[in-house]
PDB file of C-alpha atoms in Angstrom:
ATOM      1  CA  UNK A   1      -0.572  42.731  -2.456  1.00  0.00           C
ATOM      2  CA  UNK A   2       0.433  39.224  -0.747  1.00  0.00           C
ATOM      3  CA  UNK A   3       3.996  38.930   0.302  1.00  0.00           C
ATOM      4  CA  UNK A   4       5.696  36.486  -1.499  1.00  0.00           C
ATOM      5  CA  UNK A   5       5.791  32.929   0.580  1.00  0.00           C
ATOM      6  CA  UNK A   6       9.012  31.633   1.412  1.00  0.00           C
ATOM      7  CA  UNK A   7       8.427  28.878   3.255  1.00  0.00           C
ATOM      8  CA  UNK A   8       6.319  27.161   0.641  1.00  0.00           C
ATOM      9  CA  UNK A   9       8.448  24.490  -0.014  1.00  0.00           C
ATOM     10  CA  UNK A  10       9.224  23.824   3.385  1.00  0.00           C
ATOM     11  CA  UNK A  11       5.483  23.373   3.329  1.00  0.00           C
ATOM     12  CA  UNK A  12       5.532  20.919   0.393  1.00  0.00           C
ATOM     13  CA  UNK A  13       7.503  19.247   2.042  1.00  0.00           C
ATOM     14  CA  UNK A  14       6.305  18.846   5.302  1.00  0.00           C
ATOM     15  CA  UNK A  15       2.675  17.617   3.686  1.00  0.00           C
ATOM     16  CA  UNK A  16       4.525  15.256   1.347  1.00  0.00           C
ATOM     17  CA  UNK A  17       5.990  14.180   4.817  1.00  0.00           C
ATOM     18  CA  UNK A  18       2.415  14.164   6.696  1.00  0.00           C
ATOM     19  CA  UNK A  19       0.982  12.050   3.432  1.00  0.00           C
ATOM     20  CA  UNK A  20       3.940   9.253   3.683  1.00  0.00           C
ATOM     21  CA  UNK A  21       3.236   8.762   7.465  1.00  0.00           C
ATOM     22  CA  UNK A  22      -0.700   8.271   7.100  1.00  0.00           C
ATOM     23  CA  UNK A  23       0.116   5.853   4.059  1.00  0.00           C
ATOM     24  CA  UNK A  24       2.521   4.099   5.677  1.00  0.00           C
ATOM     25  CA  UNK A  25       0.046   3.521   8.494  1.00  0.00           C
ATOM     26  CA  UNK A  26      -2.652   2.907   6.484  1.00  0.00           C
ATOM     27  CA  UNK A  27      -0.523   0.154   5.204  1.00  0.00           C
ATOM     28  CA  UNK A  28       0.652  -1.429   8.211  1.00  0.00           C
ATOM     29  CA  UNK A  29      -2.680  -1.614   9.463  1.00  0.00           C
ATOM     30  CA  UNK A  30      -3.775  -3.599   6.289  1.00  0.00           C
ATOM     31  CA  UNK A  31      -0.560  -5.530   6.439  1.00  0.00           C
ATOM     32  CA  UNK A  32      -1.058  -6.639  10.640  1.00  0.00           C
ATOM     33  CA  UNK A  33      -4.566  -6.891  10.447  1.00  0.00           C
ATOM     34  CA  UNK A  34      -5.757  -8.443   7.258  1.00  0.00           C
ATOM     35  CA  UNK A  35      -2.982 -10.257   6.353  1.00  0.00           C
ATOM     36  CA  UNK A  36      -1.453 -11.152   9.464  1.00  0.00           C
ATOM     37  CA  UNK A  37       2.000 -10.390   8.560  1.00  0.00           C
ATOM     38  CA  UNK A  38       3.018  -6.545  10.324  1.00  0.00           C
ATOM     39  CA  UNK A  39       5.826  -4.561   8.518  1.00  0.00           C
ATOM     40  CA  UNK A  40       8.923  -3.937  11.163  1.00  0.00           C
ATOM     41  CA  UNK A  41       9.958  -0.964   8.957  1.00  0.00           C
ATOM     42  CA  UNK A  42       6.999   1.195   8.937  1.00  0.00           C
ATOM     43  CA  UNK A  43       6.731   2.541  12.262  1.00  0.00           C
ATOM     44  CA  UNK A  44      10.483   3.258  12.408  1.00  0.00           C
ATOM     45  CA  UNK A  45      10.251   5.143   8.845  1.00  0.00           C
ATOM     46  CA  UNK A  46       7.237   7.173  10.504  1.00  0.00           C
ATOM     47  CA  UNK A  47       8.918   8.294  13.477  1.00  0.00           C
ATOM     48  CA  UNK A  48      11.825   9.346  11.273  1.00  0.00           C
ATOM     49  CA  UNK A  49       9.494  11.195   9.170  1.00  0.00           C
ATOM     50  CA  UNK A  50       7.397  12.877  12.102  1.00  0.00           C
ATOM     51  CA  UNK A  51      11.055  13.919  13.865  1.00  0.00           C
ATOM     52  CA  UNK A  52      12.010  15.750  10.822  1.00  0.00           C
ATOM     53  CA  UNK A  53       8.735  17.289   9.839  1.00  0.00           C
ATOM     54  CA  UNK A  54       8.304  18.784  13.129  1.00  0.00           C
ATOM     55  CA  UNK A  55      11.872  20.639  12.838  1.00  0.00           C
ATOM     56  CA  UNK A  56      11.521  21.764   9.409  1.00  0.00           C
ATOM     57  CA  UNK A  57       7.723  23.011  10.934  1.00  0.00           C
ATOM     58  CA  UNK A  58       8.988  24.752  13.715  1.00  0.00           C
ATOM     59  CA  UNK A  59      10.855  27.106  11.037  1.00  0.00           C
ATOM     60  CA  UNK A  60       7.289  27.357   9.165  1.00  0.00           C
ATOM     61  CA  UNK A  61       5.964  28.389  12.188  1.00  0.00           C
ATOM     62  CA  UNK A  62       8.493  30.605  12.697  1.00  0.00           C
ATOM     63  CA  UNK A  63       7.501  32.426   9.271  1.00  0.00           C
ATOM     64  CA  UNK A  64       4.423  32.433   9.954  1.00  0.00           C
ATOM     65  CA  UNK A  65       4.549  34.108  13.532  1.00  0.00           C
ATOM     66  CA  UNK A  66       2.973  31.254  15.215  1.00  0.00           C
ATOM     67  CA  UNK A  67       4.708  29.875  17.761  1.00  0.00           C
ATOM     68  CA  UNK A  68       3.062  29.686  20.873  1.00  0.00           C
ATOM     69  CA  UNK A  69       4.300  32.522  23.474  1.00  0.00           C
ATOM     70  CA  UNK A  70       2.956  34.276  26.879  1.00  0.00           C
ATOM     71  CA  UNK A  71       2.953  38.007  25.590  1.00  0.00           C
ATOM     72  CA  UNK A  72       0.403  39.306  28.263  1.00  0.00           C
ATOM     73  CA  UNK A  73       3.092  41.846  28.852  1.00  0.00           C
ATOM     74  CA  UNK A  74       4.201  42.457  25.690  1.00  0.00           C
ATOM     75  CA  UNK A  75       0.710  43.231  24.536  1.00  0.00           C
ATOM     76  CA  UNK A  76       0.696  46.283  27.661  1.00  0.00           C
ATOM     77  CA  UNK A  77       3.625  47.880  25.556  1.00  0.00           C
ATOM     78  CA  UNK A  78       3.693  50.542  23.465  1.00  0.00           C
ATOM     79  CA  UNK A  79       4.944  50.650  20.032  1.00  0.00           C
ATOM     80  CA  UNK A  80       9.247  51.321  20.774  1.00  0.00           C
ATOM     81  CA  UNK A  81       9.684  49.142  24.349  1.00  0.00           C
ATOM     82  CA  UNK A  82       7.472  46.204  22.039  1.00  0.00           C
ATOM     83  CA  UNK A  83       9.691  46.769  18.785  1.00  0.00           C
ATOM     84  CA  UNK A  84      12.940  46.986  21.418  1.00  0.00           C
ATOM     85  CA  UNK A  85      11.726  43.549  23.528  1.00  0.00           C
ATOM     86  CA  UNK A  86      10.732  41.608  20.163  1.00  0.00           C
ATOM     87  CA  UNK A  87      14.198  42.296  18.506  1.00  0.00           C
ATOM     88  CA  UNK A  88      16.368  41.548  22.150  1.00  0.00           C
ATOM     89  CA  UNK A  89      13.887  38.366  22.599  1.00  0.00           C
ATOM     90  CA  UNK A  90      14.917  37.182  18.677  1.00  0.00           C
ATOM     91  CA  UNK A  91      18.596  37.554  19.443  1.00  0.00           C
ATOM     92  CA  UNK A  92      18.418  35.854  22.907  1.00  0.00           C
ATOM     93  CA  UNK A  93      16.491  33.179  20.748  1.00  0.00           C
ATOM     94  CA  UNK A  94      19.226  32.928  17.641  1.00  0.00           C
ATOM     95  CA  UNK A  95      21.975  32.922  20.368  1.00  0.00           C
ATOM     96  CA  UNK A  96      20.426  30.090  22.080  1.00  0.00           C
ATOM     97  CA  UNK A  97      19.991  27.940  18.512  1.00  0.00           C
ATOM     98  CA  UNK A  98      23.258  28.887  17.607  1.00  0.00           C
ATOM     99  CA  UNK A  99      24.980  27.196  20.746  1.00  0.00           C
ATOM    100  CA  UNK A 100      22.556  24.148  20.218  1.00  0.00           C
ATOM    101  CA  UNK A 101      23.678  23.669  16.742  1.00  0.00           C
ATOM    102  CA  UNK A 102      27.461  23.471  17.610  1.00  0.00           C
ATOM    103  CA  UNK A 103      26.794  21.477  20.197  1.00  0.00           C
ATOM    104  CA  UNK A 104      25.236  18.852  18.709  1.00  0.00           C
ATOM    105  CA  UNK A 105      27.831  18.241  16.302  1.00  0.00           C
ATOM    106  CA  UNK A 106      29.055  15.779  18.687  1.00  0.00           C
ATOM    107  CA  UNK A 107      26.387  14.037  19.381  1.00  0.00           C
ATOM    108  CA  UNK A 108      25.731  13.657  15.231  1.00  0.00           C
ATOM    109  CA  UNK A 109      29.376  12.454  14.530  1.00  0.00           C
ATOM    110  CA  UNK A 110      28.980   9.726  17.592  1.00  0.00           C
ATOM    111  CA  UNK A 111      25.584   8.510  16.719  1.00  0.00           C
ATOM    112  CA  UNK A 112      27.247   8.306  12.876  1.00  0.00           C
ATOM    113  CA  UNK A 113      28.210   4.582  13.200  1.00  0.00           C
ATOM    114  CA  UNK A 114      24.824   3.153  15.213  1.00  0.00           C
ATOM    115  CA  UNK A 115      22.545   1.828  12.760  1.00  0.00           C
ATOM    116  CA  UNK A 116      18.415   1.798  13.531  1.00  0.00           C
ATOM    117  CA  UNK A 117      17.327  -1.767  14.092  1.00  0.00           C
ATOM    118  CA  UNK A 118      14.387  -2.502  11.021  1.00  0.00           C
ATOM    119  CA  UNK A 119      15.889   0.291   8.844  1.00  0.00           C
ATOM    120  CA  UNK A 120      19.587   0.371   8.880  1.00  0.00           C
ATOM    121  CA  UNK A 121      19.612   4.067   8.752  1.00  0.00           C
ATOM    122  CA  UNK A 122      22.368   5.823  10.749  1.00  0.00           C
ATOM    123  CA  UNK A 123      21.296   7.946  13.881  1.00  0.00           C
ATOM    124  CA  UNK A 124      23.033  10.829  12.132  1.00  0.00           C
ATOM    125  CA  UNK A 125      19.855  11.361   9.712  1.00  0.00           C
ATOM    126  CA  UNK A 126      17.497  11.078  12.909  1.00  0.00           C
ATOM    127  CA  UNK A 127      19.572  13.459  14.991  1.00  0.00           C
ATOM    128  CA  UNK A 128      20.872  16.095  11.773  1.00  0.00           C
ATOM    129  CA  UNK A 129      16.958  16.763  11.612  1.00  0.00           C
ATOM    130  CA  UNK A 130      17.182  19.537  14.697  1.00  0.00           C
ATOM    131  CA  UNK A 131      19.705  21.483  13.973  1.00  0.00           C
ATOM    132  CA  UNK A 132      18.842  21.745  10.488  1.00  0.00           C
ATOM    133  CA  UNK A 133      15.670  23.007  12.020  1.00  0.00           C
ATOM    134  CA  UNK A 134      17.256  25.650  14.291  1.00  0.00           C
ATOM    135  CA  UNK A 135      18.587  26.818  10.737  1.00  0.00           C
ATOM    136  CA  UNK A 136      15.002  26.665   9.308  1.00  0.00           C
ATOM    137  CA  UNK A 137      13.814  28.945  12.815  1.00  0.00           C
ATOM    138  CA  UNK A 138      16.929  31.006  12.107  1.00  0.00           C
ATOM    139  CA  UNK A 139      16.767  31.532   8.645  1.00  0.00           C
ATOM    140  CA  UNK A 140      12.800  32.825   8.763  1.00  0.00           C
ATOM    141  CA  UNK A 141      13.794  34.413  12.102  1.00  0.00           C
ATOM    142  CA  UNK A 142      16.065  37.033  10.408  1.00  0.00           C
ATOM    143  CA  UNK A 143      13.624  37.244   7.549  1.00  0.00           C
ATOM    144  CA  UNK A 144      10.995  38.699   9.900  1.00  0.00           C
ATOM    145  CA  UNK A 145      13.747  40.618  12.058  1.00  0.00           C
ATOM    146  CA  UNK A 146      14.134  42.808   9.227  1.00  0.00           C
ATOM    147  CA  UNK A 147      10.448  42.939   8.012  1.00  0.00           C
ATOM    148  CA  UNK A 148      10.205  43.897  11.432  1.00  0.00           C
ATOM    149  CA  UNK A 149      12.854  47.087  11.577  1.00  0.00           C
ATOM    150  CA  UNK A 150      11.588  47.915   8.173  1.00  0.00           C
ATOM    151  CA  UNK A 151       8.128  48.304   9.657  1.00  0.00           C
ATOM    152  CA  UNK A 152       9.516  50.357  12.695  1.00  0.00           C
ATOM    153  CA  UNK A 153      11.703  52.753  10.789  1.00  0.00           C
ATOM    154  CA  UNK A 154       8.394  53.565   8.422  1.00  0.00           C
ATOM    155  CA  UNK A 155       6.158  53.995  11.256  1.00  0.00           C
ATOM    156  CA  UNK A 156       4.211  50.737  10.658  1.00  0.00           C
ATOM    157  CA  UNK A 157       5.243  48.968  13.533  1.00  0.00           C
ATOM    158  CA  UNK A 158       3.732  46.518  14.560  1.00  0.00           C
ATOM    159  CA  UNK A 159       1.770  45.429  11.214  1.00  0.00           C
ATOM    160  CA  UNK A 160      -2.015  45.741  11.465  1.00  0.00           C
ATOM    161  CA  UNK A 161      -3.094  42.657  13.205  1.00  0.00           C
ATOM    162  CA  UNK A 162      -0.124  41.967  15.246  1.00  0.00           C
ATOM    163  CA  UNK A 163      -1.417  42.031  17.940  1.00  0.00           C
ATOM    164  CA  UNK A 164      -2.791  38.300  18.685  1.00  0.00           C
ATOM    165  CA  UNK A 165       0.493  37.358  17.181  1.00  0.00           C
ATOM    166  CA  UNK A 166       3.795  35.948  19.167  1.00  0.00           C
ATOM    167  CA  UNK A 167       6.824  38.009  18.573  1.00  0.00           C
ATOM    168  CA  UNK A 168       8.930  35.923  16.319  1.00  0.00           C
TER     169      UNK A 168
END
């Protein structure tokens, strides 16, 4: 039986993200070329879009247990130092997003009053779209750290397969 996705409305949202971007292209290639008259919003909205679909992707790919890694060494290990190195690597990691999050608060409240230029949108939204994302990697992060000591304390450590797969 399939585990049960829960990242699939991350996913939604990230193609419903992907789909705006190559419309809003799509249009301001019409709109510069053919009728000689470019949007100034479009490529501003597209960047906004791509900043924010990356971080909410980087959780997905946390999920997923695809983000890229060097595990030449971890792959030598056996079955407890591997299970022991995954779960001290995940904590290093959390600790890490953790003290990125609260420091960007800062940086979020003083980029509240600057405006972008064609939009109008405040920085805030632009700069809010990482450490939402550290939540997202996180969030999915803890999910599989617990998959993972399930797995160990039944024996089934790693799952069947792991073995081309990065640690997260």
């Amino acid at each position: 039986m399939k585990e049960r996705d829960l990242a699939m409305l991350p996913r939604y949202l990230i193609s419903l993200m992907l789909f705006i971007i190559f419309a809003l292209t799509i249009i301001q290639v019409f709109c510069r070329f053919v009728l000689d008259s470019p949007l100034t919003w479009t490529s501003e909205l597209s960047r906004l879009l791509l900043i924010w679909m990356v971080m909410i992707g980087a959780g997905v790919v946390t999920y997923d247990r695809v983000h890229l890694s060097v595990d030449a060494i971890y792959q030598k290990l056996s079955v407890r130092p591997r299970f022991y190195l995954s779960m001290c690597l995940q904590l290093i990691i959390f600790a890490f997003l953790i003290t990125t999050i609260i420091s960007s608060f800062h940086l979020i409240r003083v980029s509240n009053d600057i405006a972008s230029g064609a939009l109008g949108i405040s920085y805030a939204y632009w700069r809010v779209a990482a450490p939402i994302g550290f939540l997202f990697i996180i969030g999915y992060g803890v999910i599989r750290l617990y998959q993972d000591c399930r797995l160990y304390m039944k024996g089934l450590y790693p799952r069947e397969g792991d073995e081309g797969e990065d640690m997260l």
